[in-house]
Amino acid sequence: MITKRLGPAGKVRVTFSLPSALWADTIYLVGDFNGWNRHATPLRATEHGWMITLDLEAGRTYQYRYLINDNEWHNDWNADGYAPNPYGGDNSVVDTTIFAELTKEDTRAVGEPHTPSIPHIQSRLRLISTG
């Protein structure tokens, strides 16, 4: 599962998580945001499940997969989408494009007579989180 929220300037804070019921010694998040490095981004086991949070650039889509115990590739079945990979399967996709629009809107508002209200931004984010 993925959850997204506005991060630091131009970034989206994305949390990738898997259920705690999933048995594994190690789980890594592998994708184009880390050069498909199989060991660069480990998820950590918590009482709420396996998780990691990354700050990704707004306005992009990223492909990724989970590598469990160094030999099992899994998709995120709650991803924003899927893209074919060169190995005959699919990669999961996380989409941060809507956040680029929010970031631009917030930047334009600085110094202008009308600044978007917090409820306006929250309603836009609610639309993002519900898909």
Short mmCIF file of C-alpha atoms in Angstrom, two decimals:
data_model
loop_
_atom_site.label_atom_id
_atom_site.label_comp_id
_atom_site.label_asym_id
_atom_site.label_seq_id
_atom_site.Cartn_x
_atom_site.Cartn_y
_atom_site.Cartn_z
CA MET A 1 0.00 0.00 0.00
CA ILE A 2 1.14 3.54 -0.62
CA THR A 3 0.10 6.77 1.07
CA LYS A 4 1.13 10.24 -0.10
CA ARG A 5 1.25 13.72 1.39
CA LEU A 6 3.00 16.97 0.60
CA GLY A 7 6.63 16.91 1.63
CA PRO A 8 9.37 19.52 1.57
CA ALA A 9 9.41 21.95 -1.37
CA GLY A 10 8.77 20.13 -4.63
CA LYS A 11 8.61 16.73 -2.95
CA VAL A 12 5.93 14.22 -2.06
CA ARG A 13 6.34 12.16 1.09
CA VAL A 14 5.37 8.61 0.06
CA THR A 15 5.01 5.77 2.56
CA PHE A 16 5.25 2.25 1.16
CA SER A 17 3.88 -0.45 3.44
CA LEU A 18 3.07 -4.13 3.57
CA PRO A 19 1.05 -5.98 6.23
CA SER A 20 2.80 -7.26 9.36
CA ALA A 21 1.28 -10.70 8.68
CA LEU A 22 3.67 -11.06 5.75
CA TRP A 23 6.46 -13.37 6.88
CA ALA A 24 9.90 -12.28 5.73
CA ASP A 25 13.44 -11.88 6.96
CA THR A 26 14.03 -8.90 4.64
CA ILE A 27 11.95 -6.74 2.35
CA TYR A 28 13.48 -4.14 0.05
CA LEU A 29 11.79 -1.46 -2.02
CA VAL A 30 13.42 -1.50 -5.45
CA GLY A 31 12.59 1.00 -8.19
CA ASP A 32 13.70 3.67 -10.58
CA PHE A 33 13.99 6.16 -7.67
CA ASN A 34 16.98 4.15 -6.34
CA GLY A 35 18.42 2.93 -9.64
CA TRP A 36 16.83 -0.51 -9.14
CA ASN A 37 19.38 -1.19 -6.41
CA ARG A 38 18.24 -4.40 -4.73
CA HIS A 39 19.55 -3.45 -1.26
CA ALA A 40 19.45 0.35 -1.11
CA THR A 41 16.00 0.77 0.45
CA PRO A 42 15.04 -1.73 3.16
CA LEU A 43 11.57 -1.68 4.69
CA ARG A 44 11.57 -1.94 8.48
CA ALA A 45 9.27 -4.15 10.50
CA THR A 46 7.03 -2.21 12.89
CA GLU A 47 3.96 -3.10 14.92
CA HIS A 48 1.92 -1.65 12.02
CA GLY A 49 3.67 -3.68 9.31
CA TRP A 50 6.66 -3.33 7.04
CA MET A 51 7.24 0.28 5.96
CA ILE A 52 9.49 2.97 4.60
CA THR A 53 8.88 6.63 3.75
CA LEU A 54 10.66 8.41 0.89
CA ASP A 55 10.56 11.99 -0.36
CA LEU A 56 10.02 11.72 -4.13
CA GLU A 57 9.94 14.51 -6.71
CA ALA A 58 6.45 15.87 -7.42
CA GLY A 59 5.20 15.69 -10.99
CA ARG A 60 6.52 12.23 -11.89
CA THR A 61 5.61 8.59 -12.00
CA TYR A 62 7.92 5.96 -10.54
CA GLN A 63 8.04 2.21 -11.11
CA TYR A 64 8.86 -0.13 -8.25
CA ARG A 65 8.57 -3.63 -6.80
CA TYR A 66 9.17 -5.30 -3.45
CA LEU A 67 11.99 -7.85 -3.12
CA ILE A 68 11.26 -10.31 -0.32
CA ASN A 69 14.03 -12.48 1.15
CA ASP A 70 16.31 -11.60 -1.78
CA ASN A 71 14.48 -13.90 -4.20
CA GLU A 72 10.74 -13.15 -4.43
CA TRP A 73 9.50 -10.17 -6.44
CA HIS A 74 6.09 -8.79 -5.46
CA ASN A 75 3.94 -6.00 -6.77
CA ASP A 76 1.96 -3.57 -4.67
CA TRP A 77 -1.64 -4.49 -5.45
CA ASN A 78 -2.76 -1.08 -4.16
CA ALA A 79 -0.40 0.88 -6.45
CA ASP A 80 -1.57 3.79 -8.59
CA GLY A 81 -1.02 1.67 -11.70
CA TYR A 82 1.12 -0.96 -13.37
CA ALA A 83 3.61 -0.91 -16.23
CA PRO A 84 5.03 -3.84 -18.19
CA ASN A 85 8.64 -4.68 -17.44
CA PRO A 86 11.21 -6.31 -19.75
CA TYR A 87 10.95 -9.61 -17.85
CA GLY A 88 7.40 -10.43 -18.91
CA GLY A 89 5.74 -9.12 -15.76
CA ASP A 90 4.53 -5.78 -14.45
CA ASN A 91 6.00 -3.16 -12.16
CA SER A 92 3.92 -1.21 -9.68
CA VAL A 93 3.62 2.54 -10.34
CA VAL A 94 3.34 5.45 -7.89
CA ASP A 95 2.14 8.74 -9.41
CA THR A 96 3.06 12.13 -7.90
CA THR A 97 1.88 14.32 -10.81
CA ILE A 98 -1.11 15.90 -9.02
CA PHE A 99 1.23 17.16 -6.30
CA ALA A 100 3.18 19.19 -8.87
CA GLU A 101 -0.02 21.11 -9.61
CA LEU A 102 -0.57 21.72 -5.90
CA THR A 103 3.03 22.87 -5.46
CA LYS A 104 2.74 25.32 -8.40
CA GLU A 105 -0.57 26.62 -7.09
CA ASP A 106 0.90 27.21 -3.63
CA THR A 107 4.00 28.90 -5.11
CA ARG A 108 1.92 31.25 -7.28
CA ALA A 109 -0.14 32.18 -4.25
CA VAL A 110 2.83 33.63 -2.37
CA GLY A 111 2.65 37.41 -2.56
CA GLU A 112 -0.66 37.37 -4.43
CA PRO A 113 -3.77 38.89 -2.84
CA HIS A 114 -5.52 35.52 -2.62
CA THR A 115 -3.79 32.58 -0.98
CA PRO A 116 -5.52 29.17 -1.32
CA SER A 117 -7.22 28.26 1.90
CA ILE A 118 -6.26 25.22 3.92
CA PRO A 119 -9.71 23.61 3.30
CA HIS A 120 -9.15 24.07 -0.46
CA ILE A 121 -5.79 22.28 -0.27
CA GLN A 122 -7.22 19.59 2.03
CA SER A 123 -10.09 18.89 -0.37
CA ARG A 124 -7.60 18.51 -3.26
CA LEU A 125 -5.52 16.12 -1.13
CA ARG A 126 -8.62 14.13 -0.20
CA LEU A 127 -9.26 13.60 -3.92
CA ILE A 128 -5.69 12.38 -4.34
CA SER A 129 -5.83 9.93 -1.45
CA THR A 130 -9.15 8.41 -2.57
CA GLY A 131 -8.03 8.07 -6.19
#
